[in-house]
């Protein structure tokens, strides 16, 4: 089993008969999925998604893949193939197209409709190529065949890439629901046929590789949803992903049976479900859907709201309801159904919302107390089936944290794939497929790219560290005016502190220390303002660390007058 090494160097040029694979995101994390395949000087991008920030990313809106490897090779990109329409697979496309707007985008009908709506907000009109399962398209040197897979969004595809240097089967996100709501099965017959042809590298979804057995079918959660509708006294608020068409369909069906009206809340929810309904992926029963502004015309026990916010996003509708910062005023007798699983890292934010809602008297039904969500990813049993059907020569687990990738790699080994032909890679690690053998050959620069308001990639870990210090430790500014002629303090030290529970009077204890330190420095001939500022920083920093046990951000200012 190949492991990346921190000392990896830039790779040598790709051999003429080889295929190069570089993940620019999605390995070691849940999100930011993006893989680049190279052959004969041409590039094919598979997915281009975002990662959502966690608590240690204060102020960050989105995290993008690192496009540095592509910036000098944009003309070599033949297409961006999108496996499905989730944000962690399509969300970064606008930022890549801003570098070169005419890169073709290839995907299924729903996926293209979702990305086109997103690109419209960025004022980009893309060049698109619609595909469906069973189709083959020549994209430069890459001959791509598309295979139907089942996921938590309709119209998901796996892609089989044929090149003169080898073949790659990339599953995208998938599971093997045998009773799917849209009757669209993962096409295992196609997987078997491609296996017979020969799969040199199998890139498989790892998200649920640690989960034994098989992922629960979507239809099995219908009884839990029906129970919520039977027991609810007043309004029902359903929180789910804005792209989870299957879940919204189940809620619409339950609402029709219960005689309730449904309103969509949230811009992305309204937009995505409008697209899904227009394209025939979402079937809205007659008379069930109403505008949210007309809800006051109906009694509470006839109302259902479908909104975003199932992951604890602070600006999403559900979070604002919990904080009483939304036009929908939830309270005693209302029921909130959180119909999504927890993305790793979001647990605290989600539980904070659940607690906030329950404090208001809301009955909250979630995955922890009812069977109201199933995963969209293949569990270990399904992955074993796939390995046995495809019989790949080499395996590269993708999409997941390190523990998921390792678990998926072990499954491949159990089915007979030689351990040395299972490649465990991280973002930026370069894997070459040459003469049917995949191995790690180097690494390229590949960091996090942060979107912060209108700025993209303009700040780094150092700025994030400053923000974390400001958030966790507080802030102190110290201003001193020094007489340029005598070198003595003319005014100050003036100390301002924020983020401290202590009274400002406590800083009177450190003023003599600052004055003494400055007197010693100027007595030794130090006149440079920057050096004097560092003297002040050390004096107050040592005192705050010892006396208050804090390490705040300290901004010293010396003014020469």
mmCIF file with all atom_site columns, N, CA and C in Angstrom, residues 327-388:
data_model
loop_
_atom_site.group_PDB
_atom_site.id
_atom_site.type_symbol
_atom_site.label_atom_id
_atom_site.label_alt_id
_atom_site.label_comp_id
_atom_site.label_asym_id
_atom_site.label_entity_id
_atom_site.label_seq_id
_atom_site.pdbx_PDB_ins_code
_atom_site.Cartn_x
_atom_site.Cartn_y
_atom_site.Cartn_z
_atom_site.occupancy
_atom_site.B_iso_or_equiv
_atom_site.pdbx_formal_charge
_atom_site.auth_seq_id
_atom_site.auth_comp_id
_atom_site.auth_asym_id
_atom_site.auth_atom_id
_atom_site.pdbx_PDB_model_num
ATOM 1   N N  . UNK A 1 327 ? -38.501 35.718 9.945  1.00 0.00 ? 327 UNK A N  1
ATOM 2   C CA . UNK A 1 327 ? -39.929 36.053 9.927  1.00 0.00 ? 327 UNK A CA 1
ATOM 3   C C  . UNK A 1 327 ? -40.805 34.890 10.392 1.00 0.00 ? 327 UNK A C  1
ATOM 4   N N  . UNK A 1 328 ? -40.311 33.659 10.269 1.00 0.00 ? 328 UNK A N  1
ATOM 5   C CA . UNK A 1 328 ? -41.050 32.496 10.794 1.00 0.00 ? 328 UNK A CA 1
ATOM 6   C C  . UNK A 1 328 ? -40.720 32.364 12.274 1.00 0.00 ? 328 UNK A C  1
ATOM 7   N N  . UNK A 1 329 ? -41.709 32.583 13.121 1.00 0.00 ? 329 UNK A N  1
ATOM 8   C CA . UNK A 1 329 ? -41.516 32.597 14.574 1.00 0.00 ? 329 UNK A CA 1
ATOM 9   C C  . UNK A 1 329 ? -41.914 31.242 15.152 1.00 0.00 ? 329 UNK A C  1
ATOM 10  N N  . UNK A 1 330 ? -40.920 30.365 15.368 1.00 0.00 ? 330 UNK A N  1
ATOM 11  C CA . UNK A 1 330 ? -41.229 29.014 15.845 1.00 0.00 ? 330 UNK A CA 1
ATOM 12  C C  . UNK A 1 330 ? -41.385 29.009 17.356 1.00 0.00 ? 330 UNK A C  1
ATOM 13  N N  . UNK A 1 331 ? -42.148 28.004 17.843 1.00 0.00 ? 331 UNK A N  1
ATOM 14  C CA . UNK A 1 331 ? -42.365 27.940 19.286 1.00 0.00 ? 331 UNK A CA 1
ATOM 15  C C  . UNK A 1 331 ? -43.090 26.674 19.698 1.00 0.00 ? 331 UNK A C  1
ATOM 16  N N  . UNK A 1 332 ? -43.749 26.734 20.842 1.00 0.00 ? 332 UNK A N  1
ATOM 17  C CA . UNK A 1 332 ? -44.406 25.582 21.453 1.00 0.00 ? 332 UNK A CA 1
ATOM 18  C C  . UNK A 1 332 ? -45.349 24.886 20.462 1.00 0.00 ? 332 UNK A C  1
ATOM 19  N N  . UNK A 1 333 ? -45.186 23.568 20.323 1.00 0.00 ? 333 UNK A N  1
ATOM 20  C CA . UNK A 1 333 ? -46.078 22.785 19.464 1.00 0.00 ? 333 UNK A CA 1
ATOM 21  C C  . UNK A 1 333 ? -45.581 22.609 18.051 1.00 0.00 ? 333 UNK A C  1
ATOM 22  N N  . UNK A 1 334 ? -44.604 23.424 17.621 1.00 0.00 ? 334 UNK A N  1
ATOM 23  C CA . UNK A 1 334 ? -44.021 23.245 16.285 1.00 0.00 ? 334 UNK A CA 1
ATOM 24  C C  . UNK A 1 334 ? -43.082 22.037 16.289 1.00 0.00 ? 334 UNK A C  1
ATOM 25  N N  . UNK A 1 335 ? -42.924 21.422 15.123 1.00 0.00 ? 335 UNK A N  1
ATOM 26  C CA . UNK A 1 335 ? -42.023 20.280 14.975 1.00 0.00 ? 335 UNK A CA 1
ATOM 27  C C  . UNK A 1 335 ? -40.990 20.602 13.911 1.00 0.00 ? 335 UNK A C  1
ATOM 28  N N  . UNK A 1 336 ? -39.718 20.403 14.250 1.00 0.00 ? 336 UNK A N  1
ATOM 29  C CA . UNK A 1 336 ? -38.626 20.565 13.282 1.00 0.00 ? 336 UNK A CA 1
ATOM 30  C C  . UNK A 1 336 ? -38.067 19.186 12.963 1.00 0.00 ? 336 UNK A C  1
ATOM 31  N N  . UNK A 1 337 ? -38.045 18.848 11.680 1.00 0.00 ? 337 UNK A N  1
ATOM 32  C CA . UNK A 1 337 ? -37.497 17.580 11.211 1.00 0.00 ? 337 UNK A CA 1
ATOM 33  C C  . UNK A 1 337 ? -36.172 17.860 10.515 1.00 0.00 ? 337 UNK A C  1
ATOM 34  N N  . UNK A 1 338 ? -35.069 17.409 11.115 1.00 0.00 ? 338 UNK A N  1
ATOM 35  C CA . UNK A 1 338 ? -33.743 17.620 10.525 1.00 0.00 ? 338 UNK A CA 1
ATOM 36  C C  . UNK A 1 338 ? -33.391 16.380 9.713  1.00 0.00 ? 338 UNK A C  1
ATOM 37  N N  . UNK A 1 339 ? -33.645 16.466 8.414  1.00 0.00 ? 339 UNK A N  1
ATOM 38  C CA . UNK A 1 339 ? -33.566 15.284 7.548  1.00 0.00 ? 339 UNK A CA 1
ATOM 39  C C  . UNK A 1 339 ? -32.239 15.217 6.811  1.00 0.00 ? 339 UNK A C  1
ATOM 40  N N  . UNK A 1 340 ? -31.146 15.334 7.552  1.00 0.00 ? 340 UNK A N  1
ATOM 41  C CA . UNK A 1 340 ? -29.805 15.225 6.957  1.00 0.00 ? 340 UNK A CA 1
ATOM 42  C C  . UNK A 1 340 ? -28.868 14.588 7.963  1.00 0.00 ? 340 UNK A C  1
ATOM 43  N N  . UNK A 1 341 ? -27.823 13.964 7.442  1.00 0.00 ? 341 UNK A N  1
ATOM 44  C CA . UNK A 1 341 ? -26.784 13.459 8.331  1.00 0.00 ? 341 UNK A CA 1
ATOM 45  C C  . UNK A 1 341 ? -25.845 14.603 8.681  1.00 0.00 ? 341 UNK A C  1
ATOM 46  N N  . UNK A 1 342 ? -24.996 14.370 9.670  1.00 0.00 ? 342 UNK A N  1
ATOM 47  C CA . UNK A 1 342 ? -24.033 15.388 10.084 1.00 0.00 ? 342 UNK A CA 1
ATOM 48  C C  . UNK A 1 342 ? -22.756 15.276 9.263  1.00 0.00 ? 342 UNK A C  1
ATOM 49  N N  . UNK A 1 343 ? -22.363 16.376 8.630  1.00 0.00 ? 343 UNK A N  1
ATOM 50  C CA . UNK A 1 343 ? -21.050 16.419 7.993  1.00 0.00 ? 343 UNK A CA 1
ATOM 51  C C  . UNK A 1 343 ? -20.018 16.568 9.109  1.00 0.00 ? 343 UNK A C  1
ATOM 52  N N  . UNK A 1 344 ? -18.949 15.755 9.099  1.00 0.00 ? 344 UNK A N  1
ATOM 53  C CA . UNK A 1 344 ? -17.938 15.865 10.153 1.00 0.00 ? 344 UNK A CA 1
ATOM 54  C C  . UNK A 1 344 ? -17.446 17.301 10.324 1.00 0.00 ? 344 UNK A C  1
ATOM 55  N N  . UNK A 1 345 ? -17.405 17.736 11.582 1.00 0.00 ? 345 UNK A N  1
ATOM 56  C CA . UNK A 1 345 ? -16.983 19.094 11.893 1.00 0.00 ? 345 UNK A CA 1
ATOM 57  C C  . UNK A 1 345 ? -18.134 20.028 12.191 1.00 0.00 ? 345 UNK A C  1
ATOM 58  N N  . UNK A 1 346 ? -19.370 19.621 11.823 1.00 0.00 ? 346 UNK A N  1
ATOM 59  C CA . UNK A 1 346 ? -20.532 20.485 12.029 1.00 0.00 ? 346 UNK A CA 1
ATOM 60  C C  . UNK A 1 346 ? -21.327 20.121 13.277 1.00 0.00 ? 346 UNK A C  1
ATOM 61  N N  . UNK A 1 347 ? -20.868 19.107 14.025 1.00 0.00 ? 347 UNK A N  1
ATOM 62  C CA . UNK A 1 347 ? -21.679 18.584 15.127 1.00 0.00 ? 347 UNK A CA 1
ATOM 63  C C  . UNK A 1 347 ? -22.068 19.665 16.139 1.00 0.00 ? 347 UNK A C  1
ATOM 64  N N  . UNK A 1 348 ? -21.099 20.446 16.602 1.00 0.00 ? 348 UNK A N  1
ATOM 65  C CA . UNK A 1 348 ? -21.387 21.440 17.642 1.00 0.00 ? 348 UNK A CA 1
ATOM 66  C C  . UNK A 1 348 ? -22.406 22.467 17.168 1.00 0.00 ? 348 UNK A C  1
ATOM 67  N N  . UNK A 1 349 ? -22.250 22.935 15.925 1.00 0.00 ? 349 UNK A N  1
ATOM 68  C CA . UNK A 1 349 ? -23.176 23.940 15.392 1.00 0.00 ? 349 UNK A CA 1
ATOM 69  C C  . UNK A 1 349 ? -24.595 23.369 15.310 1.00 0.00 ? 349 UNK A C  1
ATOM 70  N N  . UNK A 1 350 ? -24.711 22.100 14.899 1.00 0.00 ? 350 UNK A N  1
ATOM 71  C CA . UNK A 1 350 ? -26.039 21.481 14.767 1.00 0.00 ? 350 UNK A CA 1
ATOM 72  C C  . UNK A 1 350 ? -26.679 21.295 16.138 1.00 0.00 ? 350 UNK A C  1
ATOM 73  N N  . UNK A 1 351 ? -25.909 20.785 17.098 1.00 0.00 ? 351 UNK A N  1
ATOM 74  C CA . UNK A 1 351 ? -26.479 20.570 18.439 1.00 0.00 ? 351 UNK A CA 1
ATOM 75  C C  . UNK A 1 351 ? -26.856 21.894 19.090 1.00 0.00 ? 351 UNK A C  1
ATOM 76  N N  . UNK A 1 352 ? -26.121 22.954 18.772 1.00 0.00 ? 352 UNK A N  1
ATOM 77  C CA . UNK A 1 352 ? -26.457 24.271 19.308 1.00 0.00 ? 352 UNK A CA 1
ATOM 78  C C  . UNK A 1 352 ? -27.833 24.704 18.798 1.00 0.00 ? 352 UNK A C  1
ATOM 79  N N  . UNK A 1 353 ? -28.113 24.436 17.534 1.00 0.00 ? 353 UNK A N  1
ATOM 80  C CA . UNK A 1 353 ? -29.423 24.794 16.973 1.00 0.00 ? 353 UNK A CA 1
ATOM 81  C C  . UNK A 1 353 ? -30.522 23.925 17.573 1.00 0.00 ? 353 UNK A C  1
ATOM 82  N N  . UNK A 1 354 ? -30.248 22.610 17.707 1.00 0.00 ? 354 UNK A N  1
ATOM 83  C CA . UNK A 1 354 ? -31.248 21.715 18.305 1.00 0.00 ? 354 UNK A CA 1
ATOM 84  C C  . UNK A 1 354 ? -31.599 22.190 19.711 1.00 0.00 ? 354 UNK A C  1
ATOM 85  N N  . UNK A 1 355 ? -30.594 22.528 20.511 1.00 0.00 ? 355 UNK A N  1
ATOM 86  C CA . UNK A 1 355 ? -30.845 23.011 21.868 1.00 0.00 ? 355 UNK A CA 1
ATOM 87  C C  . UNK A 1 355 ? -31.620 24.318 21.860 1.00 0.00 ? 355 UNK A C  1
ATOM 88  N N  . UNK A 1 356 ? -31.246 25.218 20.937 1.00 0.00 ? 356 UNK A N  1
ATOM 89  C CA . UNK A 1 356 ? -31.946 26.491 20.852 1.00 0.00 ? 356 UNK A CA 1
ATOM 90  C C  . UNK A 1 356 ? -33.414 26.318 20.499 1.00 0.00 ? 356 UNK A C  1
ATOM 91  N N  . UNK A 1 357 ? -33.707 25.417 19.567 1.00 0.00 ? 357 UNK A N  1
ATOM 92  C CA . UNK A 1 357 ? -35.090 25.166 19.170 1.00 0.00 ? 357 UNK A CA 1
ATOM 93  C C  . UNK A 1 357 ? -35.882 24.527 20.311 1.00 0.00 ? 357 UNK A C  1
ATOM 94  N N  . UNK A 1 358 ? -35.267 23.558 20.990 1.00 0.00 ? 358 UNK A N  1
ATOM 95  C CA . UNK A 1 358 ? -35.980 22.880 22.081 1.00 0.00 ? 358 UNK A CA 1
ATOM 96  C C  . UNK A 1 358 ? -36.237 23.827 23.246 1.00 0.00 ? 358 UNK A C  1
ATOM 97  N N  . UNK A 1 359 ? -35.348 24.785 23.445 1.00 0.00 ? 359 UNK A N  1
ATOM 98  C CA . UNK A 1 359 ? -35.562 25.783 24.493 1.00 0.00 ? 359 UNK A CA 1
ATOM 99  C C  . UNK A 1 359 ? -36.804 26.621 24.194 1.00 0.00 ? 359 UNK A C  1
ATOM 100 N N  . UNK A 1 360 ? -37.113 26.758 22.910 1.00 0.00 ? 360 UNK A N  1
ATOM 101 C CA . UNK A 1 360 ? -38.313 27.509 22.504 1.00 0.00 ? 360 UNK A CA 1
ATOM 102 C C  . UNK A 1 360 ? -39.580 26.657 22.548 1.00 0.00 ? 360 UNK A C  1
ATOM 103 N N  . UNK A 1 361 ? -39.426 25.374 22.930 1.00 0.00 ? 361 UNK A N  1
ATOM 104 C CA . UNK A 1 361 ? -40.600 24.498 23.015 1.00 0.00 ? 361 UNK A CA 1
ATOM 105 C C  . UNK A 1 361 ? -40.859 23.687 21.765 1.00 0.00 ? 361 UNK A C  1
ATOM 106 N N  . UNK A 1 362 ? -39.895 23.701 20.832 1.00 0.00 ? 362 UNK A N  1
ATOM 107 C CA . UNK A 1 362 ? -40.069 22.982 19.567 1.00 0.00 ? 362 UNK A CA 1
ATOM 108 C C  . UNK A 1 362 ? -39.715 21.507 19.764 1.00 0.00 ? 362 UNK A C  1
ATOM 109 N N  . UNK A 1 363 ? -40.492 20.625 19.144 1.00 0.00 ? 363 UNK A N  1
ATOM 110 C CA . UNK A 1 363 ? -40.161 19.196 19.124 1.00 0.00 ? 363 UNK A CA 1
ATOM 111 C C  . UNK A 1 363 ? -39.213 18.964 17.955 1.00 0.00 ? 363 UNK A C  1
ATOM 112 N N  . UNK A 1 364 ? -37.966 18.551 18.252 1.00 0.00 ? 364 UNK A N  1
ATOM 113 C CA . UNK A 1 364 ? -36.960 18.378 17.202 1.00 0.00 ? 364 UNK A CA 1
ATOM 114 C C  . UNK A 1 364 ? -36.757 16.886 16.943 1.00 0.00 ? 364 UNK A C  1
ATOM 115 N N  . UNK A 1 365 ? -36.987 16.487 15.690 1.00 0.00 ? 365 UNK A N  1
ATOM 116 C CA . UNK A 1 365 ? -36.779 15.094 15.277 1.00 0.00 ? 365 UNK A CA 1
ATOM 117 C C  . UNK A 1 365 ? -35.543 15.071 14.395 1.00 0.00 ? 365 UNK A C  1
ATOM 118 N N  . UNK A 1 366 ? -34.555 14.281 14.794 1.00 0.00 ? 366 UNK A N  1
ATOM 119 C CA . UNK A 1 366 ? -33.297 14.243 14.041 1.00 0.00 ? 366 UNK A CA 1
ATOM 120 C C  . UNK A 1 366 ? -32.771 12.818 14.002 1.00 0.00 ? 366 UNK A C  1
ATOM 121 N N  . UNK A 1 367 ? -31.640 12.651 13.324 1.00 0.00 ? 367 UNK A N  1
ATOM 122 C CA . UNK A 1 367 ? -31.096 11.310 13.110 1.00 0.00 ? 367 UNK A CA 1
ATOM 123 C C  . UNK A 1 367 ? -30.793 10.590 14.418 1.00 0.00 ? 367 UNK A C  1
ATOM 124 N N  . UNK A 1 368 ? -30.524 11.372 15.477 1.00 0.00 ? 368 UNK A N  1
ATOM 125 C CA . UNK A 1 368 ? -30.197 10.765 16.759 1.00 0.00 ? 368 UNK A CA 1
ATOM 126 C C  . UNK A 1 368 ? -31.381 10.132 17.464 1.00 0.00 ? 368 UNK A C  1
ATOM 127 N N  . UNK A 1 369 ? -32.613 10.572 17.136 1.00 0.00 ? 369 UNK A N  1
ATOM 128 C CA . UNK A 1 369 ? -33.780 10.016 17.840 1.00 0.00 ? 369 UNK A CA 1
ATOM 129 C C  . UNK A 1 369 ? -34.841 9.431  16.911 1.00 0.00 ? 369 UNK A C  1
ATOM 130 N N  . UNK A 1 370 ? -34.571 9.411  15.619 1.00 0.00 ? 370 UNK A N  1
ATOM 131 C CA . UNK A 1 370 ? -35.522 8.818  14.669 1.00 0.00 ? 370 UNK A CA 1
ATOM 132 C C  . UNK A 1 370 ? -34.800 8.503  13.366 1.00 0.00 ? 370 UNK A C  1
ATOM 133 N N  . UNK A 1 371 ? -35.379 7.585  12.612 1.00 0.00 ? 371 UNK A N  1
ATOM 134 C CA . UNK A 1 371 ? -34.765 7.181  11.340 1.00 0.00 ? 371 UNK A CA 1
ATOM 135 C C  . UNK A 1 371 ? -35.264 8.111  10.230 1.00 0.00 ? 371 UNK A C  1
ATOM 136 N N  . UNK A 1 372 ? -34.682 9.328  10.221 1.00 0.00 ? 372 UNK A N  1
ATOM 137 C CA . UNK A 1 372 ? -35.172 10.354 9.295  1.00 0.00 ? 372 UNK A CA 1
ATOM 138 C C  . UNK A 1 372 ? -34.162 10.711 8.220  1.00 0.00 ? 372 UNK A C  1
ATOM 139 N N  . UNK A 1 373 ? -33.032 9.987  8.186  1.00 0.00 ? 373 UNK A N  1
ATOM 140 C CA . UNK A 1 373 ? -32.073 10.241 7.111  1.00 0.00 ? 373 UNK A CA 1
ATOM 141 C C  . UNK A 1 373 ? -31.268 8.988  6.843  1.00 0.00 ? 373 UNK A C  1
ATOM 142 N N  . UNK A 1 374 ? -30.934 8.799  5.576  1.00 0.00 ? 374 UNK A N  1
ATOM 143 C CA . UNK A 1 374 ? -29.996 7.732  5.212  1.00 0.00 ? 374 UNK A CA 1
ATOM 144 C C  . UNK A 1 374 ? -28.882 8.358  4.393  1.00 0.00 ? 374 UNK A C  1
ATOM 145 N N  . UNK A 1 375 ? -27.745 7.719  4.424  1.00 0.00 ? 375 UNK A N  1
ATOM 146 C CA . UNK A 1 375 ? -26.572 8.250  3.733  1.00 0.00 ? 375 UNK A CA 1
ATOM 147 C C  . UNK A 1 375 ? -26.713 8.106  2.221  1.00 0.00 ? 375 UNK A C  1
ATOM 148 N N  . UNK A 1 376 ? -25.960 8.934  1.515  1.00 0.00 ? 376 UNK A N  1
ATOM 149 C CA . UNK A 1 376 ? -25.912 8.839  0.058  1.00 0.00 ? 376 UNK A CA 1
ATOM 150 C C  . UNK A 1 376 ? -24.683 8.096  -0.439 1.00 0.00 ? 376 UNK A C  1
ATOM 151 N N  . UNK A 1 377 ? -23.974 7.437  0.486  1.00 0.00 ? 377 UNK A N  1
ATOM 152 C CA . UNK A 1 377 ? -22.700 6.821  0.116  1.00 0.00 ? 377 UNK A CA 1
ATOM 153 C C  . UNK A 1 377 ? -22.694 5.322  0.402  1.00 0.00 ? 377 UNK A C  1
ATOM 154 N N  . UNK A 1 378 ? -21.947 4.587  -0.400 1.00 0.00 ? 378 UNK A N  1
ATOM 155 C CA . UNK A 1 378 ? -21.865 3.133  -0.275 1.00 0.00 ? 378 UNK A CA 1
ATOM 156 C C  . UNK A 1 378 ? -21.125 2.746  1.005  1.00 0.00 ? 378 UNK A C  1
ATOM 157 N N  . UNK A 1 379 ? -21.721 1.829  1.756  1.00 0.00 ? 379 UNK A N  1
ATOM 158 C CA . UNK A 1 379 ? -21.054 1.284  2.940  1.00 0.00 ? 379 UNK A CA 1
ATOM 159 C C  . UNK A 1 379 ? -20.102 0.157  2.524  1.00 0.00 ? 379 UNK A C  1
ATOM 160 N N  . UNK A 1 380 ? -19.419 -0.419 3.535  1.00 0.00 ? 380 UNK A N  1
ATOM 161 C CA . UNK A 1 380 ? -18.357 -1.389 3.250  1.00 0.00 ? 380 UNK A CA 1
ATOM 162 C C  . UNK A 1 380 ? -18.841 -2.565 2.414  1.00 0.00 ? 380 UNK A C  1
ATOM 163 N N  . UNK A 1 381 ? -20.042 -3.077 2.709  1.00 0.00 ? 381 UNK A N  1
ATOM 164 C CA . UNK A 1 381 ? -20.557 -4.220 1.959  1.00 0.00 ? 381 UNK A CA 1
ATOM 165 C C  . UNK A 1 381 ? -20.725 -3.925 0.477  1.00 0.00 ? 381 UNK A C  1
ATOM 166 N N  . UNK A 1 382 ? -21.198 -2.715 0.175  1.00 0.00 ? 382 UNK A N  1
ATOM 167 C CA . UNK A 1 382 ? -21.386 -2.325 -1.219 1.00 0.00 ? 382 UNK A CA 1
ATOM 168 C C  . UNK A 1 382 ? -20.046 -2.139 -1.930 1.00 0.00 ? 382 UNK A C  1
ATOM 169 N N  . UNK A 1 383 ? -19.082 -1.561 -1.213 1.00 0.00 ? 383 UNK A N  1
ATOM 170 C CA . UNK A 1 383 ? -17.761 -1.370 -1.814 1.00 0.00 ? 383 UNK A CA 1
ATOM 171 C C  . UNK A 1 383 ? -17.108 -2.722 -2.127 1.00 0.00 ? 383 UNK A C  1
ATOM 172 N N  . UNK A 1 384 ? -17.290 -3.700 -1.233 1.00 0.00 ? 384 UNK A N  1
ATOM 173 C CA . UNK A 1 384 ? -16.747 -5.041 -1.491 1.00 0.00 ? 384 UNK A CA 1
ATOM 174 C C  . UNK A 1 384 ? -17.348 -5.624 -2.770 1.00 0.00 ? 384 UNK A C  1
ATOM 175 N N  . UNK A 1 385 ? -18.662 -5.468 -2.932 1.00 0.00 ? 385 UNK A N  1
ATOM 176 C CA . UNK A 1 385 ? -19.323 -5.927 -4.159 1.00 0.00 ? 385 UNK A CA 1
ATOM 177 C C  . UNK A 1 385 ? -18.669 -5.287 -5.384 1.00 0.00 ? 385 UNK A C  1
ATOM 178 N N  . UNK A 1 386 ? -18.438 -3.970 -5.299 1.00 0.00 ? 386 UNK A N  1
ATOM 179 C CA . UNK A 1 386 ? -17.879 -3.255 -6.450 1.00 0.00 ? 386 UNK A CA 1
ATOM 180 C C  . UNK A 1 386 ? -16.480 -3.759 -6.796 1.00 0.00 ? 386 UNK A C  1
ATOM 181 N N  . UNK A 1 387 ? -15.652 -3.964 -5.766 1.00 0.00 ? 387 UNK A N  1
ATOM 182 C CA . UNK A 1 387 ? -14.300 -4.460 -6.037 1.00 0.00 ? 387 UNK A CA 1
ATOM 183 C C  . UNK A 1 387 ? -14.344 -5.840 -6.689 1.00 0.00 ? 387 UNK A C  1
ATOM 184 N N  . UNK A 1 388 ? -15.259 -6.686 -6.221 1.00 0.00 ? 388 UNK A N  1
ATOM 185 C CA . UNK A 1 388 ? -15.355 -8.036 -6.778 1.00 0.00 ? 388 UNK A CA 1
ATOM 186 C C  . UNK A 1 388 ? -15.915 -8.030 -8.200 1.00 0.00 ? 388 UNK A C  1
#
